[in-house]
CSV table of C-alpha atoms in Angstrom, one decimal:
chain,number,residue,atom,x,y,z
A,30,MET,CA,-12.3,-11.5,-23.0
A,31,ASN,CA,-10.6,-8.8,-25.0
A,32,ARG,CA,-11.6,-5.6,-23.2
A,33,ARG,CA,-10.7,-3.4,-26.2
A,34,LYS,CA,-13.1,-5.3,-28.4
A,35,PHE,CA,-15.7,-4.7,-25.7
A,36,ILE,CA,-15.2,-1.0,-25.6
A,37,ILE,CA,-15.4,-0.6,-29.4
A,38,GLY,CA,-18.7,-2.4,-29.3
A,39,THR,CA,-20.2,0.0,-26.7
A,40,THR,CA,-22.4,3.0,-27.6
A,41,ILE,CA,-19.8,5.4,-26.1
A,42,ALA,CA,-16.9,4.1,-28.2
A,43,GLY,CA,-19.0,3.6,-31.3
A,44,THR,CA,-20.2,7.2,-31.3
A,45,ARG,CA,-16.7,8.6,-31.0
A,46,VAL,CA,-15.4,6.5,-33.9
A,47,LEU,CA,-18.3,7.7,-36.1
A,48,ASN,CA,-17.5,11.3,-35.3
A,49,ASN,CA,-13.9,10.8,-36.2
A,50,GLN,CA,-14.9,9.3,-39.5
A,51,THR,CA,-17.1,12.4,-40.2
A,52,ALA,CA,-14.3,14.8,-39.3
A,53,PHE,CA,-11.9,13.3,-41.8
A,54,ALA,CA,-14.5,12.4,-44.5
A,55,ASN,CA,-12.7,14.6,-47.0
A,56,ALA,CA,-9.2,13.5,-46.2
A,57,ILE,CA,-7.4,11.8,-49.1
A,58,ILE,CA,-5.6,8.9,-47.5
A,59,PRO,CA,-3.4,6.6,-49.6
A,60,LYS,CA,-5.0,3.2,-50.2
A,61,GLY,CA,-3.4,-0.2,-50.1
A,62,ARG,CA,-0.2,-1.4,-48.7
A,63,PRO,CA,2.3,1.3,-47.6
A,64,ALA,CA,5.8,1.1,-48.9
A,65,SER,CA,7.3,2.7,-45.9
A,66,VAL,CA,6.4,3.3,-42.2
A,67,LEU,CA,8.1,5.3,-39.4
A,68,VAL,CA,7.8,4.2,-35.8
A,69,ILE,CA,8.3,6.6,-32.9
A,70,GLY,CA,9.5,4.8,-29.8
A,71,ALA,CA,11.8,1.8,-29.4
A,72,GLY,CA,9.9,0.2,-26.5
A,73,PHE,CA,8.3,-3.2,-26.9
A,74,SER,CA,5.3,-1.8,-28.8
A,75,GLY,CA,7.4,0.1,-31.3
A,76,LEU,CA,10.0,-2.7,-31.8
A,77,THR,CA,7.2,-5.2,-32.2
A,78,ALA,CA,5.5,-3.1,-34.9
A,79,ALA,CA,8.8,-2.5,-36.7
A,80,TYR,CA,9.7,-6.2,-36.6
A,81,LEU,CA,6.3,-7.3,-38.1
A,82,LEU,CA,6.5,-4.6,-40.8
A,83,LYS,CA,10.0,-5.6,-41.7
A,84,LYS,CA,8.9,-9.2,-42.0
A,85,GLN,CA,6.3,-8.0,-44.5
A,86,GLY,CA,9.0,-6.4,-46.6
A,87,ILE,CA,8.0,-2.9,-45.7
A,88,ASP,CA,10.8,-0.2,-45.3
A,89,VAL,CA,10.7,0.7,-41.6
A,90,LYS,CA,12.7,3.1,-39.4
A,91,VAL,CA,12.4,3.5,-35.6
A,92,ILE,CA,13.0,6.9,-34.0
A,93,GLU,CA,13.9,6.9,-30.3
A,94,ALA,CA,14.7,9.8,-28.0
A,95,ARG,CA,16.4,7.7,-25.3
A,96,GLY,CA,20.0,6.5,-25.8
A,97,ARG,CA,18.9,2.9,-25.4
A,98,ILE,CA,16.2,0.6,-26.7
A,99,GLY,CA,13.5,-1.1,-24.6
A,100,GLY,CA,11.6,1.9,-23.2
A,101,ARG,CA,10.2,1.0,-19.8
A,102,VAL,CA,11.8,-2.4,-20.0
A,103,PHE,CA,15.1,-1.7,-18.3
A,104,SER,CA,17.3,-4.6,-17.2
A,105,MET,CA,20.5,-3.8,-15.3
A,106,LYS,CA,23.3,-5.5,-13.4
A,107,PRO,CA,23.9,-3.8,-10.0
A,108,GLU,CA,27.5,-3.5,-8.8
A,109,GLY,CA,28.3,-6.0,-6.2
A,110,ALA,CA,25.6,-8.4,-7.3
A,111,GLY,CA,28.0,-10.9,-9.0
A,112,GLY,CA,26.6,-10.3,-12.5
A,113,GLN,CA,23.0,-11.0,-11.5
A,114,THR,CA,20.3,-9.1,-13.5
A,115,ILE,CA,17.4,-7.2,-12.1
A,116,GLU,CA,14.6,-5.2,-13.7
A,117,LEU,CA,14.1,-1.5,-13.1
A,118,GLY,CA,11.1,-1.5,-15.3
A,119,ALA,CA,8.7,-4.2,-16.5
A,120,GLU,CA,9.2,-7.4,-14.6
A,121,TRP,CA,6.7,-10.2,-15.3
A,122,VAL,CA,5.5,-12.4,-18.1
A,123,GLY,CA,2.1,-14.1,-17.5
A,124,ASN,CA,1.3,-17.6,-18.4
A,125,SER,CA,-1.5,-16.2,-20.7
A,126,HIS,CA,0.9,-13.8,-22.5
A,127,THR,CA,0.9,-15.8,-25.7
A,128,SER,CA,2.5,-13.2,-28.0
A,129,LEU,CA,5.5,-12.6,-25.8
A,130,ILE,CA,5.9,-16.3,-25.1
A,131,ALA,CA,5.8,-17.0,-28.8
A,132,MET,CA,8.5,-14.3,-29.5
A,133,CYS,CA,10.7,-15.8,-26.8
A,134,LYS,CA,10.4,-19.2,-28.5
A,135,GLU,CA,11.1,-17.7,-31.9
A,136,PHE,CA,14.3,-16.0,-30.7
A,137,GLY,CA,15.5,-18.8,-28.5
A,138,LEU,CA,15.0,-17.0,-25.2
A,139,GLU,CA,14.4,-19.0,-22.0
A,140,LEU,CA,11.5,-18.2,-19.7
A,141,PHE,CA,11.8,-19.3,-16.1
A,142,ASN,CA,9.5,-19.3,-13.1
A,143,ASN,CA,9.1,-15.9,-11.3
A,144,GLN,CA,6.2,-16.7,-9.0
A,145,PHE,CA,6.2,-15.8,-5.3
A,146,GLU,CA,4.6,-16.8,-2.1
A,147,THR,CA,3.6,-13.7,-0.2
A,148,HIS,CA,4.6,-13.0,3.5
A,149,LEU,CA,3.0,-10.1,5.5
A,150,THR,CA,4.1,-7.5,7.9
A,151,PHE,CA,1.0,-5.7,9.3
A,152,GLU,CA,0.6,-3.6,12.4
A,153,GLY,CA,4.2,-4.4,13.4
A,154,ALA,CA,3.8,-8.2,13.3
A,155,TYR,CA,5.3,-10.5,10.7
A,156,THR,CA,3.4,-13.5,9.4
A,157,PRO,CA,5.0,-16.0,6.9
A,158,ALA,CA,3.5,-17.1,3.7
A,159,GLY,CA,0.5,-19.4,4.0
A,160,LYS,CA,-0.2,-18.3,7.6
A,161,TRP,CA,-2.2,-15.2,7.0
A,162,GLU,CA,-5.4,-14.7,5.1
A,163,LEU,CA,-8.3,-12.3,4.4
A,164,SER,CA,-11.7,-12.7,6.0
A,165,LYS,CA,-13.7,-15.8,5.0
A,166,GLU,CA,-16.1,-13.6,3.2
A,167,LEU,CA,-13.5,-12.0,1.0
A,168,GLU,CA,-11.6,-15.2,0.4
A,169,ASP,CA,-14.9,-16.8,-0.7
A,170,PHE,CA,-15.5,-13.9,-3.1
A,171,TRP,CA,-12.0,-14.1,-4.5
A,172,MET,CA,-12.4,-17.8,-5.3
A,173,LYS,CA,-15.6,-17.2,-7.3
A,174,LYS,CA,-14.7,-13.7,-8.7
A,175,ALA,CA,-14.5,-15.0,-12.4
A,176,ALA,CA,-18.0,-16.5,-12.1
A,177,VAL,CA,-19.3,-13.3,-10.6
A,178,TRP,CA,-17.7,-11.2,-13.4
A,179,SER,CA,-19.3,-13.4,-16.1
A,180,THR,CA,-22.7,-12.3,-14.8
A,181,TYR,CA,-22.1,-8.6,-15.4
A,182,SER,CA,-23.8,-7.1,-18.4
A,183,ASP,CA,-22.2,-4.5,-20.7
A,184,SER,CA,-24.2,-1.7,-19.0
A,185,ALA,CA,-23.2,-3.0,-15.6
A,186,LYS,CA,-19.6,-2.9,-16.6
A,187,GLN,CA,-19.9,0.7,-17.7
A,188,LYS,CA,-21.6,1.6,-14.5
A,189,LEU,CA,-18.8,-0.1,-12.5
A,190,ASP,CA,-16.2,2.1,-14.3
A,191,LYS,CA,-17.8,5.1,-12.7
A,192,ILE,CA,-16.8,4.1,-9.1
A,193,ASP,CA,-13.5,3.3,-7.6
A,194,TRP,CA,-12.3,-0.2,-6.6
A,195,TRP,CA,-12.2,0.7,-2.9
A,196,ARG,CA,-15.8,1.9,-3.0
A,197,TRP,CA,-17.0,-1.2,-4.8
A,198,LEU,CA,-15.3,-3.5,-2.2
A,199,SER,CA,-16.6,-1.3,0.6
A,200,ASN,CA,-20.1,-1.6,-0.7
A,201,GLN,CA,-19.9,-5.4,-0.5
A,202,GLY,CA,-19.5,-5.1,3.3
A,203,PHE,CA,-15.9,-6.4,3.6
A,204,SER,CA,-14.1,-5.6,6.8
A,205,GLU,CA,-11.7,-2.6,7.4
A,206,ARG,CA,-8.8,-5.1,7.6
A,207,ASP,CA,-9.8,-6.5,4.3
A,208,LEU,CA,-9.9,-3.1,2.7
A,209,LEU,CA,-6.5,-2.2,4.1
A,210,LEU,CA,-4.9,-5.4,2.9
A,211,ARG,CA,-6.5,-5.1,-0.6
A,212,GLU,CA,-5.2,-1.5,-0.7
A,213,LEU,CA,-1.7,-2.7,0.0
A,214,MET,CA,-1.9,-5.6,-2.4
A,215,ASP,CA,-3.8,-4.1,-5.3
A,216,SER,CA,-2.0,-0.7,-5.3
A,217,THR,CA,1.1,-2.6,-6.3
A,218,ASP,CA,-0.7,-3.7,-9.5
A,219,PHE,CA,-2.1,-0.3,-10.4
A,220,GLY,CA,0.6,1.9,-9.1
A,221,GLU,CA,-1.9,4.2,-7.2
A,222,SER,CA,-4.4,3.8,-4.4
A,223,ILE,CA,-7.5,1.7,-5.1
A,224,ARG,CA,-9.5,4.7,-4.0
A,225,HIS,CA,-8.6,6.2,-7.4
A,226,THR,CA,-8.6,3.0,-9.5
A,227,SER,CA,-11.5,2.3,-11.9
A,228,GLY,CA,-13.7,-0.5,-10.4
A,229,TYR,CA,-14.1,-1.9,-13.9
A,230,ALA,CA,-10.3,-1.9,-14.6
A,231,ALA,CA,-9.6,-3.7,-11.3
A,232,PHE,CA,-12.4,-6.2,-11.4
A,233,ALA,CA,-11.7,-7.1,-15.0
A,234,GLU,CA,-8.0,-7.6,-14.4
A,235,TYR,CA,-8.4,-9.9,-11.4
A,236,ALA,CA,-11.3,-11.8,-12.9
A,237,GLU,CA,-9.5,-12.4,-16.3
A,238,SER,CA,-5.9,-13.0,-15.2
A,239,SER,CA,-4.0,-16.2,-14.2
A,240,GLU,CA,-3.9,-17.5,-10.6
A,241,LYS,CA,-0.8,-15.3,-9.8
A,242,ASN,CA,-2.2,-12.3,-11.7
A,243,GLU,CA,0.2,-12.8,-14.6
A,244,MET,CA,3.2,-12.6,-12.3
A,245,ASP,CA,4.5,-16.0,-13.5
A,246,LEU,CA,7.6,-15.9,-15.6
A,247,LYS,CA,10.7,-13.9,-16.5
A,248,ILE,CA,13.3,-13.9,-19.4
A,249,ARG,CA,16.6,-15.5,-18.5
A,250,GLY,CA,19.3,-12.8,-18.7
A,251,GLY,CA,16.9,-9.9,-18.4
A,252,ASN,CA,13.7,-8.9,-20.1
A,253,ALA,CA,15.6,-6.5,-22.2
A,254,MET,CA,17.1,-9.5,-24.0
A,255,LEU,CA,13.9,-9.6,-26.2
A,256,ALA,CA,14.4,-5.9,-27.1
A,257,GLU,CA,17.9,-6.8,-28.3
A,258,LYS,CA,16.7,-9.7,-30.4
A,259,LEU,CA,14.0,-7.5,-32.0
A,260,ALA,CA,16.5,-4.8,-32.7
A,261,ASP,CA,18.8,-7.3,-34.4
A,262,ALA,CA,16.0,-8.6,-36.6
A,263,ILE,CA,14.8,-5.1,-37.5
A,264,GLY,CA,18.4,-4.0,-38.3
A,265,ARG,CA,20.3,-1.7,-36.0
A,266,GLU,CA,20.9,0.6,-38.9
A,267,ASN,CA,17.1,1.2,-39.0
A,268,ILE,CA,17.0,2.4,-35.3
A,269,PHE,CA,17.9,6.0,-34.6
A,270,LEU,CA,18.7,6.5,-30.9
A,271,ASN,CA,19.1,9.9,-29.2
A,272,THR,CA,16.8,11.3,-31.8
A,273,LYS,CA,14.1,13.6,-30.3
A,274,VAL,CA,11.0,14.2,-32.5
A,275,LEU,CA,10.0,17.8,-32.8
A,276,GLU,CA,7.2,17.8,-35.4
A,277,VAL,CA,5.0,15.4,-37.3
A,278,ALA,CA,3.6,16.9,-40.5
A,279,GLN,CA,1.0,15.1,-42.6
A,280,SER,CA,-0.2,15.7,-46.2
A,281,LYS,CA,-3.4,14.2,-47.4
A,282,LYS,CA,-1.6,12.9,-50.5
A,283,THR,CA,2.0,12.4,-49.8
A,284,GLY,CA,2.2,10.9,-46.3
A,285,VAL,CA,4.2,11.8,-43.2
A,286,THR,CA,7.3,13.9,-42.5
A,287,VAL,CA,8.9,13.7,-39.0
A,288,THR,CA,11.3,16.4,-38.1
A,289,CYS,CA,13.8,15.8,-35.3
A,290,GLU,CA,16.4,17.8,-33.4
A,291,LYS,CA,19.5,18.9,-35.4
A,292,ALA,CA,17.2,19.3,-38.5
A,293,LYS,CA,17.1,15.5,-39.1
A,294,ALA,CA,14.0,14.5,-41.0
A,295,PHE,CA,12.3,11.3,-42.1
A,296,THR,CA,9.5,10.7,-44.5
A,297,ALA,CA,7.1,7.7,-45.0
A,298,ASP,CA,3.7,6.7,-46.1
A,299,LYS,CA,2.5,5.9,-42.5
A,300,LEU,CA,3.5,6.5,-38.9
A,301,ILE,CA,3.0,4.5,-35.7
A,302,CYS,CA,3.5,6.5,-32.6
A,303,THR,CA,4.1,4.4,-29.5
A,304,VAL,CA,5.4,6.8,-26.9
A,305,PRO,CA,3.6,7.7,-23.6
A,306,THR,CA,1.2,10.5,-23.7
A,307,TYR,CA,3.6,12.9,-21.9
A,308,SER,CA,6.1,12.6,-24.8
A,309,LEU,CA,3.4,12.5,-27.4
A,310,MET,CA,2.1,15.9,-26.3
A,311,LYS,CA,5.5,17.4,-26.6
A,312,ILE,CA,5.4,16.9,-30.4
A,313,ASN,CA,4.1,19.6,-32.7
A,314,TRP,CA,1.3,17.9,-34.7
A,315,ASN,CA,0.5,19.4,-38.1
A,316,PRO,CA,-2.4,19.3,-38.6
A,317,ALA,CA,-3.2,19.4,-34.9
A,318,LEU,CA,-4.6,16.4,-33.1
A,319,PRO,CA,-8.4,16.6,-32.5
A,320,GLN,CA,-9.3,18.5,-29.3
A,321,ASP,CA,-11.0,15.5,-27.7
A,322,GLN,CA,-7.9,13.4,-28.2
A,323,ILE,CA,-5.8,16.1,-26.5
A,324,ASP,CA,-8.3,16.3,-23.7
A,325,ALA,CA,-8.0,12.5,-23.2
A,326,MET,CA,-4.3,12.7,-23.1
A,327,ASN,CA,-4.4,15.4,-20.5
A,328,SER,CA,-6.8,13.4,-18.3
A,329,LEU,CA,-4.8,10.2,-18.4
A,330,GLN,CA,-2.4,9.8,-15.5
A,331,TYR,CA,0.6,7.5,-15.2
A,332,ALA,CA,1.3,5.5,-12.1
A,333,ARG,CA,3.9,6.8,-9.6
A,334,ILE,CA,6.1,3.7,-9.0
A,335,ALA,CA,9.7,3.5,-7.9
A,336,LYS,CA,12.0,0.5,-7.4
A,337,PHE,CA,14.6,0.5,-4.6
A,338,PRO,CA,16.9,-2.4,-5.2
A,339,PHE,CA,18.9,-3.4,-2.1
A,340,VAL,CA,22.0,-5.6,-2.8
A,341,PHE,CA,22.9,-8.0,-0.1
A,342,LYS,CA,25.9,-10.3,0.2
A,343,GLU,CA,23.7,-13.1,1.5
A,344,ARG,CA,20.2,-14.2,0.8
A,345,PHE,CA,19.0,-14.1,4.5
A,346,TRP,CA,15.4,-14.4,3.4
A,347,LYS,CA,16.2,-18.1,2.5
A,348,GLU,CA,13.2,-18.8,0.2
A,349,GLU,CA,13.9,-18.1,-3.4
A,350,ASN,CA,10.2,-17.3,-4.0
A,351,PHE,CA,10.1,-14.7,-1.2
A,352,ASP,CA,8.0,-11.6,-1.4
A,353,MET,CA,6.3,-9.6,1.3
A,354,ILE,CA,3.5,-7.0,1.6
A,355,THR,CA,4.0,-4.4,4.4
A,356,ASP,CA,1.9,-1.6,5.8
A,357,THR,CA,5.1,0.5,6.1
A,358,PRO,CA,6.4,3.1,3.7
A,359,ALA,CA,8.6,0.4,2.1
A,360,HIS,CA,5.3,-1.2,0.9
A,361,TYR,CA,6.3,-4.3,-1.0
A,362,PHE,CA,9.4,-6.5,-1.2
A,363,TYR,CA,10.3,-9.2,-3.7
A,364,HIS,CA,13.3,-11.3,-4.5
A,365,ALA,CA,14.6,-9.7,-7.7
A,366,THR,CA,17.4,-12.3,-8.3
A,367,LYS,CA,15.2,-15.4,-7.9
A,368,ASN,CA,16.7,-18.5,-9.5
A,369,GLN,CA,19.9,-16.8,-10.4
A,370,PRO,CA,23.2,-18.4,-9.3
A,371,GLY,CA,25.4,-16.8,-6.7
A,372,ASN,CA,25.5,-16.0,-3.0
A,373,THR,CA,24.5,-12.4,-3.3
A,374,GLY,CA,20.9,-11.4,-3.8
A,375,VAL,CA,18.8,-8.4,-4.4
A,376,LEU,CA,15.5,-7.4,-2.7
A,377,ILE,CA,13.5,-4.7,-4.3
A,378,SER,CA,11.3,-2.4,-2.3
A,379,TYR,CA,8.5,-1.5,-4.7
A,380,ILE,CA,6.6,1.6,-3.7
A,381,THR,CA,3.7,3.3,-5.3
A,382,GLY,CA,1.5,6.4,-5.2
A,383,ASP,CA,1.9,9.2,-2.5
A,384,LYS,CA,4.3,7.1,-0.5
A,385,VAL,CA,6.9,7.0,-3.3
A,386,ASP,CA,7.0,10.8,-3.7
A,387,ALA,CA,7.9,11.1,0.0
A,388,MET,CA,10.5,8.3,-0.3
A,389,ALA,CA,12.1,9.6,-3.5
A,390,SER,CA,12.7,13.0,-1.8
A,391,MET,CA,14.7,11.5,1.0
A,392,THR,CA,18.5,11.1,1.0
A,393,LYS,CA,20.0,7.7,0.2
A,394,GLU,CA,20.8,7.2,3.9
A,395,GLN,CA,17.3,8.1,5.0
A,396,ARG,CA,15.7,5.7,2.5
A,397,GLN,CA,18.0,2.9,3.6
A,398,ALA,CA,17.0,3.4,7.2
A,399,VAL,CA,13.3,3.3,6.4
A,400,ILE,CA,13.5,0.2,4.2
A,401,LEU,CA,15.8,-1.8,6.5
A,402,GLU,CA,13.4,-0.9,9.4
A,403,ALA,CA,10.6,-2.4,7.5
A,404,LEU,CA,12.5,-5.7,7.2
A,405,LYS,CA,13.1,-5.9,11.0
A,406,PRO,CA,9.9,-7.7,12.1
A,407,ALA,CA,10.7,-10.6,9.7
A,408,PHE,CA,14.5,-10.7,9.8
A,409,GLY,CA,15.8,-8.4,12.5
A,410,ASP,CA,18.7,-6.0,11.8
A,411,VAL,CA,20.1,-6.9,8.3
A,412,ARG,CA,22.5,-4.0,7.9
A,413,LYS,CA,25.4,-6.4,8.2
A,414,TYR,CA,24.4,-7.9,4.8
A,415,MET,CA,24.2,-4.6,3.0
A,416,ILE,CA,26.3,-3.9,-0.1
A,417,ASP,CA,24.4,-1.1,-1.7
A,418,ASN,CA,20.9,0.5,-2.2
A,419,LEU,CA,19.7,2.0,-5.5
A,420,MET,CA,16.6,3.8,-6.8
A,421,TYR,CA,14.8,4.3,-10.1
A,422,TYR,CA,11.7,6.5,-9.8
A,423,TRP,CA,9.5,6.3,-12.9
A,424,GLY,CA,7.5,9.3,-11.8
A,425,THR,CA,10.4,11.6,-12.8
A,426,ASP,CA,11.4,9.7,-15.9
A,427,PRO,CA,11.9,12.4,-18.5
A,428,TYR,CA,10.0,10.5,-21.2
A,429,SER,CA,7.1,9.0,-19.4
A,430,LYS,CA,6.7,10.8,-16.1
A,431,GLY,CA,5.3,7.5,-14.7
A,432,ALA,CA,5.6,3.8,-14.9
A,433,TYR,CA,2.5,2.9,-16.9
A,434,ALA,CA,-0.9,4.3,-17.7
A,435,PHE,CA,-3.4,4.5,-14.8
A,436,TYR,CA,-7.1,4.5,-15.6
A,437,GLY,CA,-9.1,6.2,-12.9
A,438,LYS,CA,-12.8,5.9,-12.4
A,439,GLY,CA,-14.9,6.9,-15.4
A,440,GLN,CA,-12.0,6.8,-17.9
A,441,TRP,CA,-12.0,3.3,-19.4
A,442,PHE,CA,-14.9,3.7,-21.8
A,443,GLY,CA,-14.2,7.3,-22.8
A,444,VAL,CA,-10.5,8.0,-22.6
A,445,MET,CA,-9.3,4.6,-23.9
A,446,PRO,CA,-11.2,4.5,-27.2
A,447,THR,CA,-10.4,8.2,-27.9
A,448,LEU,CA,-6.7,7.7,-27.5
A,449,ARG,CA,-6.8,4.7,-29.8
A,450,GLU,CA,-8.2,6.5,-32.8
A,451,SER,CA,-5.9,7.1,-35.8
A,452,HIS,CA,-5.1,10.6,-37.1
A,453,MET,CA,-4.9,10.6,-40.9
A,454,HIS,CA,-1.7,8.6,-41.6
A,455,VAL,CA,-0.8,8.2,-38.0
A,456,HIS,CA,-1.7,5.1,-35.9
A,457,PHE,CA,-1.2,5.0,-32.1
A,458,ALA,CA,0.1,2.1,-29.9
A,459,GLY,CA,1.6,1.6,-26.5
A,460,GLU,CA,0.9,-0.1,-23.2
A,461,HIS,CA,-1.6,2.7,-22.4
A,462,LEU,CA,-3.8,1.3,-25.1
A,463,ALA,CA,-3.6,-2.4,-24.0
A,464,ASP,CA,-6.0,-4.5,-22.1
A,465,TRP,CA,-3.8,-4.4,-19.0
A,466,GLN,CA,-1.4,-1.6,-18.3
A,467,GLY,CA,2.1,-2.2,-17.3
A,468,PHE,CA,2.7,-5.6,-19.0
A,469,MET,CA,5.1,-6.2,-21.8
A,470,GLU,CA,2.4,-8.4,-23.5
A,471,GLY,CA,0.1,-5.4,-23.6
A,472,ALA,CA,2.7,-3.3,-25.4
A,473,ILE,CA,3.4,-6.1,-27.8
A,474,ASN,CA,-0.3,-6.6,-28.5
A,475,SER,CA,-0.8,-2.9,-29.1
A,476,GLY,CA,2.1,-2.9,-31.7
A,477,GLU,CA,0.5,-5.9,-33.4
A,478,ASP,CA,-2.9,-4.1,-33.5
A,479,ALA,CA,-1.3,-1.0,-35.1
A,480,VAL,CA,0.3,-3.1,-37.8
A,481,ALA,CA,-3.0,-4.9,-38.5
A,482,GLU,CA,-4.7,-1.5,-38.9
A,483,ILE,CA,-2.1,-0.4,-41.4
A,484,LEU,CA,-2.0,-3.5,-43.4
A,485,GLY,CA,-5.7,-4.3,-43.1
């Protein structure tokens, strides 16, 4: 089920769209196919939109504040890792991610298996994959969750959005151990505690996703390879890096003018803005954005997630498909160089929420001690294998201030549709407007939707 189609059909979303139409009833918007479109943001949403518009013969230019393309898709090769590639940003391609898979096929990019079998360290004890489980009650529910979800009415889903995921699970009578384990597992998906996550957003994601929760595949050579292919197809001369947008001015009759630093300006018939809400609100909008849209942006949080890659000279964890949940500050480990040749390997400690703020404030040596200590129950002292340890904390990223959008309780049916509304000549896109936050597929789908709105 497409959750965006569902919210548009609800009373809450439908009322907001009507109000917007009334507000701009007197606006004179150019009809028909635009000759030119500007895109703000060279992440996957913006690059997808620009690529599709270029294929339609429309003049398109992409404006990007960063000095690179890809946005929150950020592939890199750590020193000492023998040329192996890891992802500091978006990691997984799901088996159901049809648009991304089709693009990879179109551009000749190889997708390879990136699924894992999860080990556990809990209360100081290590248990290998396949040897630990949740309670029989929760295991039984998890097996039939899709069938349970299918019985929920529209009104029941809106009610579910008003409570958090932890509360909903607690109300089902699951054990304290179950709740703790689900907190550890599910907070890696949402980037914050399940005590703050919308019950609707959580239940919908797990009920509608693939067996591995869309953690299935990866692009050979790095996920940023797709960004490079899209940029080539768009034309590098049409992508302006290191170009910060200061103002977006709109005229009812003549279109959009985007003014950037150093007095650089661009004009077009239409604009697609794909940047995270933090950057979007730094732009001076003329005329101003509607107040309820500003309020929605102010209420939407982005997940606090950091990746701490540890480069080792030997893959002491042995299994290529190794990952591990822990109840330590290191939170979650996974093998980031799975199925890549070489003796070296990289384990990433993936940390979310309050824990990551504490970890990010430590010195490099302090973090190393904490993370290596978390590996001891499973592997003993692995310091002898260490080459380096790195960090990228998305919570302090200057453009997003978070990894991806996080919908808290009561936000999906009010905040989401409000953020999606166009503003005269401007259409909005980005992973924060996708069915599932944090996936490259969602960013791509959002870019596709914006183009369909413009051409439709």
